[in-house]
């Protein structure tokens, strides 16, 4: 019989909450795009209120903030860009290689600004997070000092987008990063640059 590998608390919590968060994301999208009749809307409303009551039976005080699992790893479940439990989060899965960071995501109705296009503030959120990811070090997170964006063209909803960033240079505790968002055809829609600071 194969030896069973122990499952960490973080893995258990991920298995419990990630499907719930995914369902809430679908609920948000369906709420925006629904053309259901009045009876269906009333029934859905009642069911959602029941779900809220169930989930509210035990609530932590305040925001999720920075917490750690039993292995000491940070859990960023409330984060608005990558939070496992945050249905507002796109969500981004950031990959790293050398001084580069990137994420691929498809954004739907909840992220709309102009009709059919991603809201400019959401583009800023994506770039801020991925630009900042180039500056993080183990145990030494970096914080946004400044970020400058240039919107070149509309960023379309409903298609795969790639957000990527790379280190331009480093000066002491500061990382200067460049990045961009490109659409499914590889066309760059937004360019950004930022300065990220690791407190000493």
PDB file of C-alpha atoms in Angstrom:
ATOM      1  CA  UNK A   1       0.000   0.000   0.000  1.00  0.00           C
ATOM      2  CA  UNK A   2       1.504   3.390  -0.981  1.00  0.00           C
ATOM      3  CA  UNK A   3       2.531   5.720   1.830  1.00  0.00           C
ATOM      4  CA  UNK A   4       0.084   8.574   2.336  1.00  0.00           C
ATOM      5  CA  UNK A   5       1.587  12.045   2.087  1.00  0.00           C
ATOM      6  CA  UNK A   6       0.248  14.403   4.786  1.00  0.00           C
ATOM      7  CA  UNK A   7      -1.865  17.254   3.447  1.00  0.00           C
ATOM      8  CA  UNK A   8      -1.022  20.712   4.843  1.00  0.00           C
ATOM      9  CA  UNK A   9      -3.689  22.958   6.317  1.00  0.00           C
ATOM     10  CA  UNK A  10      -3.228  25.367   3.398  1.00  0.00           C
ATOM     11  CA  UNK A  11      -3.938  22.552   0.920  1.00  0.00           C
ATOM     12  CA  UNK A  12      -7.013  21.498   2.912  1.00  0.00           C
ATOM     13  CA  UNK A  13      -8.309  25.062   3.008  1.00  0.00           C
ATOM     14  CA  UNK A  14      -7.612  25.505  -0.708  1.00  0.00           C
ATOM     15  CA  UNK A  15      -9.601  22.347  -1.485  1.00  0.00           C
ATOM     16  CA  UNK A  16     -12.469  23.632   0.681  1.00  0.00           C
ATOM     17  CA  UNK A  17     -12.668  27.272  -0.406  1.00  0.00           C
ATOM     18  CA  UNK A  18     -11.375  27.472  -3.998  1.00  0.00           C
ATOM     19  CA  UNK A  19     -14.487  25.783  -5.499  1.00  0.00           C
ATOM     20  CA  UNK A  20     -16.714  28.108  -3.439  1.00  0.00           C
ATOM     21  CA  UNK A  21     -14.869  31.189  -4.698  1.00  0.00           C
ATOM     22  CA  UNK A  22     -15.158  29.901  -8.277  1.00  0.00           C
ATOM     23  CA  UNK A  23     -18.921  29.488  -7.848  1.00  0.00           C
ATOM     24  CA  UNK A  24     -19.272  33.025  -6.462  1.00  0.00           C
ATOM     25  CA  UNK A  25     -17.343  34.357  -9.481  1.00  0.00           C
ATOM     26  CA  UNK A  26     -19.835  32.591 -11.750  1.00  0.00           C
ATOM     27  CA  UNK A  27     -22.669  34.028  -9.646  1.00  0.00           C
ATOM     28  CA  UNK A  28     -21.345  37.576 -10.104  1.00  0.00           C
ATOM     29  CA  UNK A  29     -21.079  37.053 -13.867  1.00  0.00           C
ATOM     30  CA  UNK A  30     -24.568  35.513 -14.049  1.00  0.00           C
ATOM     31  CA  UNK A  31     -26.051  38.360 -11.965  1.00  0.00           C
ATOM     32  CA  UNK A  32     -24.687  40.909 -14.435  1.00  0.00           C
ATOM     33  CA  UNK A  33     -25.791  39.051 -17.577  1.00  0.00           C
ATOM     34  CA  UNK A  34     -29.031  37.425 -16.391  1.00  0.00           C
ATOM     35  CA  UNK A  35     -32.315  37.957 -18.231  1.00  0.00           C
ATOM     36  CA  UNK A  36     -34.229  35.576 -15.935  1.00  0.00           C
ATOM     37  CA  UNK A  37     -37.879  36.288 -15.099  1.00  0.00           C
ATOM     38  CA  UNK A  38     -39.012  37.835 -11.815  1.00  0.00           C
ATOM     39  CA  UNK A  39     -39.837  34.507 -10.145  1.00  0.00           C
ATOM     40  CA  UNK A  40     -36.392  33.074 -10.910  1.00  0.00           C
ATOM     41  CA  UNK A  41     -34.689  36.237  -9.623  1.00  0.00           C
ATOM     42  CA  UNK A  42     -36.696  36.137  -6.370  1.00  0.00           C
ATOM     43  CA  UNK A  43     -35.885  32.445  -5.880  1.00  0.00           C
ATOM     44  CA  UNK A  44     -32.169  33.040  -6.563  1.00  0.00           C
ATOM     45  CA  UNK A  45     -32.195  35.974  -4.124  1.00  0.00           C
ATOM     46  CA  UNK A  46     -33.653  33.762  -1.358  1.00  0.00           C
ATOM     47  CA  UNK A  47     -31.077  31.016  -2.011  1.00  0.00           C
ATOM     48  CA  UNK A  48     -28.207  33.516  -1.947  1.00  0.00           C
ATOM     49  CA  UNK A  49     -29.443  34.916   1.369  1.00  0.00           C
ATOM     50  CA  UNK A  50     -29.492  31.344   2.735  1.00  0.00           C
ATOM     51  CA  UNK A  51     -25.915  30.812   1.554  1.00  0.00           C
ATOM     52  CA  UNK A  52     -24.819  34.079   3.204  1.00  0.00           C
ATOM     53  CA  UNK A  53     -26.418  32.964   6.487  1.00  0.00           C
ATOM     54  CA  UNK A  54     -24.580  29.616   6.332  1.00  0.00           C
ATOM     55  CA  UNK A  55     -21.208  31.194   5.585  1.00  0.00           C
ATOM     56  CA  UNK A  56     -21.726  33.863   8.261  1.00  0.00           C
ATOM     57  CA  UNK A  57     -22.163  31.271  11.021  1.00  0.00           C
ATOM     58  CA  UNK A  58     -18.458  31.762  11.846  1.00  0.00           C
ATOM     59  CA  UNK A  59     -16.604  34.866  10.633  1.00  0.00           C
ATOM     60  CA  UNK A  60     -13.092  36.054  11.419  1.00  0.00           C
ATOM     61  CA  UNK A  61     -12.894  39.640  12.683  1.00  0.00           C
ATOM     62  CA  UNK A  62     -11.756  42.296  10.202  1.00  0.00           C
ATOM     63  CA  UNK A  63     -10.034  41.556   6.899  1.00  0.00           C
ATOM     64  CA  UNK A  64      -8.077  38.427   6.062  1.00  0.00           C
ATOM     65  CA  UNK A  65      -4.805  40.345   6.163  1.00  0.00           C
ATOM     66  CA  UNK A  66      -1.527  38.459   6.210  1.00  0.00           C
ATOM     67  CA  UNK A  67      -1.844  35.058   7.782  1.00  0.00           C
ATOM     68  CA  UNK A  68       0.384  32.017   7.651  1.00  0.00           C
ATOM     69  CA  UNK A  69      -0.353  28.322   7.362  1.00  0.00           C
ATOM     70  CA  UNK A  70       1.093  25.774   9.782  1.00  0.00           C
ATOM     71  CA  UNK A  71       4.219  25.551   7.599  1.00  0.00           C
ATOM     72  CA  UNK A  72       4.812  29.319   7.888  1.00  0.00           C
ATOM     73  CA  UNK A  73       3.847  30.060   4.257  1.00  0.00           C
ATOM     74  CA  UNK A  74       1.920  33.316   3.651  1.00  0.00           C
ATOM     75  CA  UNK A  75      -1.720  32.968   2.615  1.00  0.00           C
ATOM     76  CA  UNK A  76      -2.979  35.792   0.411  1.00  0.00           C
ATOM     77  CA  UNK A  77      -6.593  34.720   0.275  1.00  0.00           C
ATOM     78  CA  UNK A  78      -8.135  38.163   0.698  1.00  0.00           C
ATOM     79  CA  UNK A  79      -5.901  39.910  -1.876  1.00  0.00           C
ATOM     80  CA  UNK A  80      -7.947  41.740  -4.536  1.00  0.00           C
ATOM     81  CA  UNK A  81      -5.665  40.552  -7.374  1.00  0.00           C
ATOM     82  CA  UNK A  82      -4.882  36.948  -6.399  1.00  0.00           C
ATOM     83  CA  UNK A  83      -6.992  36.115  -3.328  1.00  0.00           C
ATOM     84  CA  UNK A  84      -8.079  32.469  -3.217  1.00  0.00           C
ATOM     85  CA  UNK A  85     -11.203  33.407  -1.249  1.00  0.00           C
ATOM     86  CA  UNK A  86     -11.822  36.730  -3.010  1.00  0.00           C
ATOM     87  CA  UNK A  87     -14.368  36.321  -5.784  1.00  0.00           C
ATOM     88  CA  UNK A  88     -13.613  39.868  -6.953  1.00  0.00           C
ATOM     89  CA  UNK A  89     -10.011  38.840  -7.736  1.00  0.00           C
ATOM     90  CA  UNK A  90      -9.542  38.113 -11.489  1.00  0.00           C
ATOM     91  CA  UNK A  91      -7.729  35.755 -10.303  1.00  0.00           C
ATOM     92  CA  UNK A  92      -4.106  36.009 -11.343  1.00  0.00           C
ATOM     93  CA  UNK A  93      -1.685  33.102 -11.139  1.00  0.00           C
ATOM     94  CA  UNK A  94       1.699  34.784 -11.325  1.00  0.00           C
ATOM     95  CA  UNK A  95       4.681  32.872 -12.709  1.00  0.00           C
ATOM     96  CA  UNK A  96       8.323  33.857 -12.168  1.00  0.00           C
ATOM     97  CA  UNK A  97      11.475  33.227 -14.133  1.00  0.00           C
ATOM     98  CA  UNK A  98      14.628  35.196 -13.469  1.00  0.00           C
ATOM     99  CA  UNK A  99      13.669  38.846 -13.200  1.00  0.00           C
ATOM    100  CA  UNK A 100      10.426  38.328 -15.143  1.00  0.00           C
ATOM    101  CA  UNK A 101       6.862  37.771 -13.940  1.00  0.00           C
ATOM    102  CA  UNK A 102       3.757  37.032 -15.977  1.00  0.00           C
ATOM    103  CA  UNK A 103       0.136  35.956 -15.673  1.00  0.00           C
ATOM    104  CA  UNK A 104      -2.512  34.934 -18.161  1.00  0.00           C
ATOM    105  CA  UNK A 105      -6.183  35.642 -17.483  1.00  0.00           C
ATOM    106  CA  UNK A 106      -9.512  36.006 -19.268  1.00  0.00           C
ATOM    107  CA  UNK A 107     -11.730  38.762 -17.871  1.00  0.00           C
ATOM    108  CA  UNK A 108     -15.513  38.713 -18.206  1.00  0.00           C
ATOM    109  CA  UNK A 109     -18.473  40.963 -17.433  1.00  0.00           C
ATOM    110  CA  UNK A 110     -17.485  41.912 -13.836  1.00  0.00           C
ATOM    111  CA  UNK A 111     -14.411  43.782 -15.148  1.00  0.00           C
ATOM    112  CA  UNK A 112     -16.119  45.867 -17.834  1.00  0.00           C
ATOM    113  CA  UNK A 113     -15.510  49.580 -18.296  1.00  0.00           C
ATOM    114  CA  UNK A 114     -16.448  50.799 -21.792  1.00  0.00           C
ATOM    115  CA  UNK A 115     -18.820  48.315 -23.477  1.00  0.00           C
ATOM    116  CA  UNK A 116     -16.930  45.126 -24.322  1.00  0.00           C
ATOM    117  CA  UNK A 117     -13.655  46.421 -22.878  1.00  0.00           C
ATOM    118  CA  UNK A 118     -11.766  45.954 -19.616  1.00  0.00           C
ATOM    119  CA  UNK A 119     -12.002  48.907 -17.217  1.00  0.00           C
ATOM    120  CA  UNK A 120      -8.782  50.954 -17.174  1.00  0.00           C
ATOM    121  CA  UNK A 121      -8.590  50.655 -13.388  1.00  0.00           C
ATOM    122  CA  UNK A 122      -8.627  46.864 -13.670  1.00  0.00           C
ATOM    123  CA  UNK A 123      -5.761  47.052 -16.189  1.00  0.00           C
ATOM    124  CA  UNK A 124      -3.901  49.171 -13.618  1.00  0.00           C
ATOM    125  CA  UNK A 125      -4.569  46.537 -10.936  1.00  0.00           C
ATOM    126  CA  UNK A 126      -3.176  43.756 -13.149  1.00  0.00           C
ATOM    127  CA  UNK A 127      -0.042  45.689 -14.058  1.00  0.00           C
ATOM    128  CA  UNK A 128       0.557  46.965 -10.529  1.00  0.00           C
ATOM    129  CA  UNK A 129       0.500  43.419  -9.206  1.00  0.00           C
ATOM    130  CA  UNK A 130       2.665  41.829 -11.893  1.00  0.00           C
ATOM    131  CA  UNK A 131       5.144  44.738 -11.987  1.00  0.00           C
ATOM    132  CA  UNK A 132       5.458  44.463  -8.202  1.00  0.00           C
ATOM    133  CA  UNK A 133       5.988  40.697  -8.428  1.00  0.00           C
ATOM    134  CA  UNK A 134       9.355  41.327 -10.097  1.00  0.00           C
ATOM    135  CA  UNK A 135      10.622  43.028  -6.918  1.00  0.00           C
ATOM    136  CA  UNK A 136       9.487  40.556  -4.233  1.00  0.00           C
ATOM    137  CA  UNK A 137      12.152  38.534  -2.440  1.00  0.00           C
ATOM    138  CA  UNK A 138      11.551  35.629  -0.025  1.00  0.00           C
ATOM    139  CA  UNK A 139      10.494  37.214   3.245  1.00  0.00           C
ATOM    140  CA  UNK A 140      10.869  40.730   1.790  1.00  0.00           C
ATOM    141  CA  UNK A 141       7.749  41.941  -0.039  1.00  0.00           C
ATOM    142  CA  UNK A 142       7.942  45.079  -2.149  1.00  0.00           C
ATOM    143  CA  UNK A 143       5.461  47.932  -2.112  1.00  0.00           C
ATOM    144  CA  UNK A 144       4.450  50.269  -4.928  1.00  0.00           C
ATOM    145  CA  UNK A 145       6.299  53.586  -4.849  1.00  0.00           C
ATOM    146  CA  UNK A 146       5.068  54.924  -8.183  1.00  0.00           C
ATOM    147  CA  UNK A 147       3.367  53.439 -11.208  1.00  0.00           C
ATOM    148  CA  UNK A 148       2.858  55.082 -14.586  1.00  0.00           C
ATOM    149  CA  UNK A 149       0.618  53.606 -17.280  1.00  0.00           C
ATOM    150  CA  UNK A 150       0.096  54.389 -20.916  1.00  0.00           C
ATOM    151  CA  UNK A 151      -3.130  53.104 -22.466  1.00  0.00           C
ATOM    152  CA  UNK A 152      -2.412  52.389 -26.130  1.00  0.00           C
ATOM    153  CA  UNK A 153      -5.735  50.851 -27.161  1.00  0.00           C
ATOM    154  CA  UNK A 154      -8.790  49.173 -25.649  1.00  0.00           C
ATOM    155  CA  UNK A 155      -8.241  45.892 -23.792  1.00  0.00           C
ATOM    156  CA  UNK A 156     -10.970  43.432 -24.858  1.00  0.00           C
ATOM    157  CA  UNK A 157     -13.133  41.407 -22.496  1.00  0.00           C
ATOM    158  CA  UNK A 158     -13.637  37.680 -22.946  1.00  0.00           C
ATOM    159  CA  UNK A 159     -10.311  36.803 -24.571  1.00  0.00           C
ATOM    160  CA  UNK A 160      -7.056  35.525 -23.069  1.00  0.00           C
ATOM    161  CA  UNK A 161      -4.817  38.385 -21.923  1.00  0.00           C
ATOM    162  CA  UNK A 162      -1.166  38.243 -20.926  1.00  0.00           C
ATOM    163  CA  UNK A 163       0.256  40.590 -18.320  1.00  0.00           C
ATOM    164  CA  UNK A 164       4.043  40.524 -18.066  1.00  0.00           C
ATOM    165  CA  UNK A 165       6.774  42.529 -16.385  1.00  0.00           C
ATOM    166  CA  UNK A 166      10.535  42.517 -16.084  1.00  0.00           C
ATOM    167  CA  UNK A 167      13.226  44.251 -14.060  1.00  0.00           C
ATOM    168  CA  UNK A 168      14.713  47.278 -15.780  1.00  0.00           C
ATOM    169  CA  UNK A 169      17.230  48.011 -13.008  1.00  0.00           C
ATOM    170  CA  UNK A 170      17.724  47.897  -9.262  1.00  0.00           C
ATOM    171  CA  UNK A 171      19.072  50.579  -6.950  1.00  0.00           C
ATOM    172  CA  UNK A 172      19.436  49.425  -3.352  1.00  0.00           C
ATOM    173  CA  UNK A 173      15.981  48.595  -2.011  1.00  0.00           C
ATOM    174  CA  UNK A 174      14.258  49.906  -5.160  1.00  0.00           C
ATOM    175  CA  UNK A 175      13.306  47.832  -8.191  1.00  0.00           C
ATOM    176  CA  UNK A 176      12.468  49.670 -11.432  1.00  0.00           C
ATOM    177  CA  UNK A 177      10.197  47.469 -13.529  1.00  0.00           C
ATOM    178  CA  UNK A 178       8.625  47.662 -16.980  1.00  0.00           C
ATOM    179  CA  UNK A 179       5.587  45.739 -18.163  1.00  0.00           C
ATOM    180  CA  UNK A 180       2.647  45.424 -20.492  1.00  0.00           C
ATOM    181  CA  UNK A 181      -0.725  43.828 -21.147  1.00  0.00           C
ATOM    182  CA  UNK A 182      -1.252  42.181 -24.512  1.00  0.00           C
ATOM    183  CA  UNK A 183      -4.371  40.655 -26.044  1.00  0.00           C
ATOM    184  CA  UNK A 184      -4.892  37.213 -27.589  1.00  0.00           C
ATOM    185  CA  UNK A 185      -3.266  38.384 -30.834  1.00  0.00           C
ATOM    186  CA  UNK A 186      -0.168  39.619 -28.997  1.00  0.00           C
ATOM    187  CA  UNK A 187      -1.122  43.271 -29.502  1.00  0.00           C
ATOM    188  CA  UNK A 188       0.022  45.438 -26.574  1.00  0.00           C
ATOM    189  CA  UNK A 189      -2.883  47.392 -25.084  1.00  0.00           C
ATOM    190  CA  UNK A 190      -1.282  48.947 -21.987  1.00  0.00           C
ATOM    191  CA  UNK A 191       2.344  49.676 -21.055  1.00  0.00           C
ATOM    192  CA  UNK A 192       3.512  50.419 -17.556  1.00  0.00           C
ATOM    193  CA  UNK A 193       6.530  51.227 -15.473  1.00  0.00           C
ATOM    194  CA  UNK A 194       6.861  51.329 -11.746  1.00  0.00           C
ATOM    195  CA  UNK A 195       9.193  51.737  -8.812  1.00  0.00           C
ATOM    196  CA  UNK A 196       8.819  49.169  -6.031  1.00  0.00           C
ATOM    197  CA  UNK A 197      10.405  49.473  -2.614  1.00  0.00           C
ATOM    198  CA  UNK A 198      11.447  46.803  -0.144  1.00  0.00           C
ATOM    199  CA  UNK A 199      11.416  48.404   3.320  1.00  0.00           C
ATOM    200  CA  UNK A 200      14.778  48.068   5.076  1.00  0.00           C
TER     201      UNK A 200
END
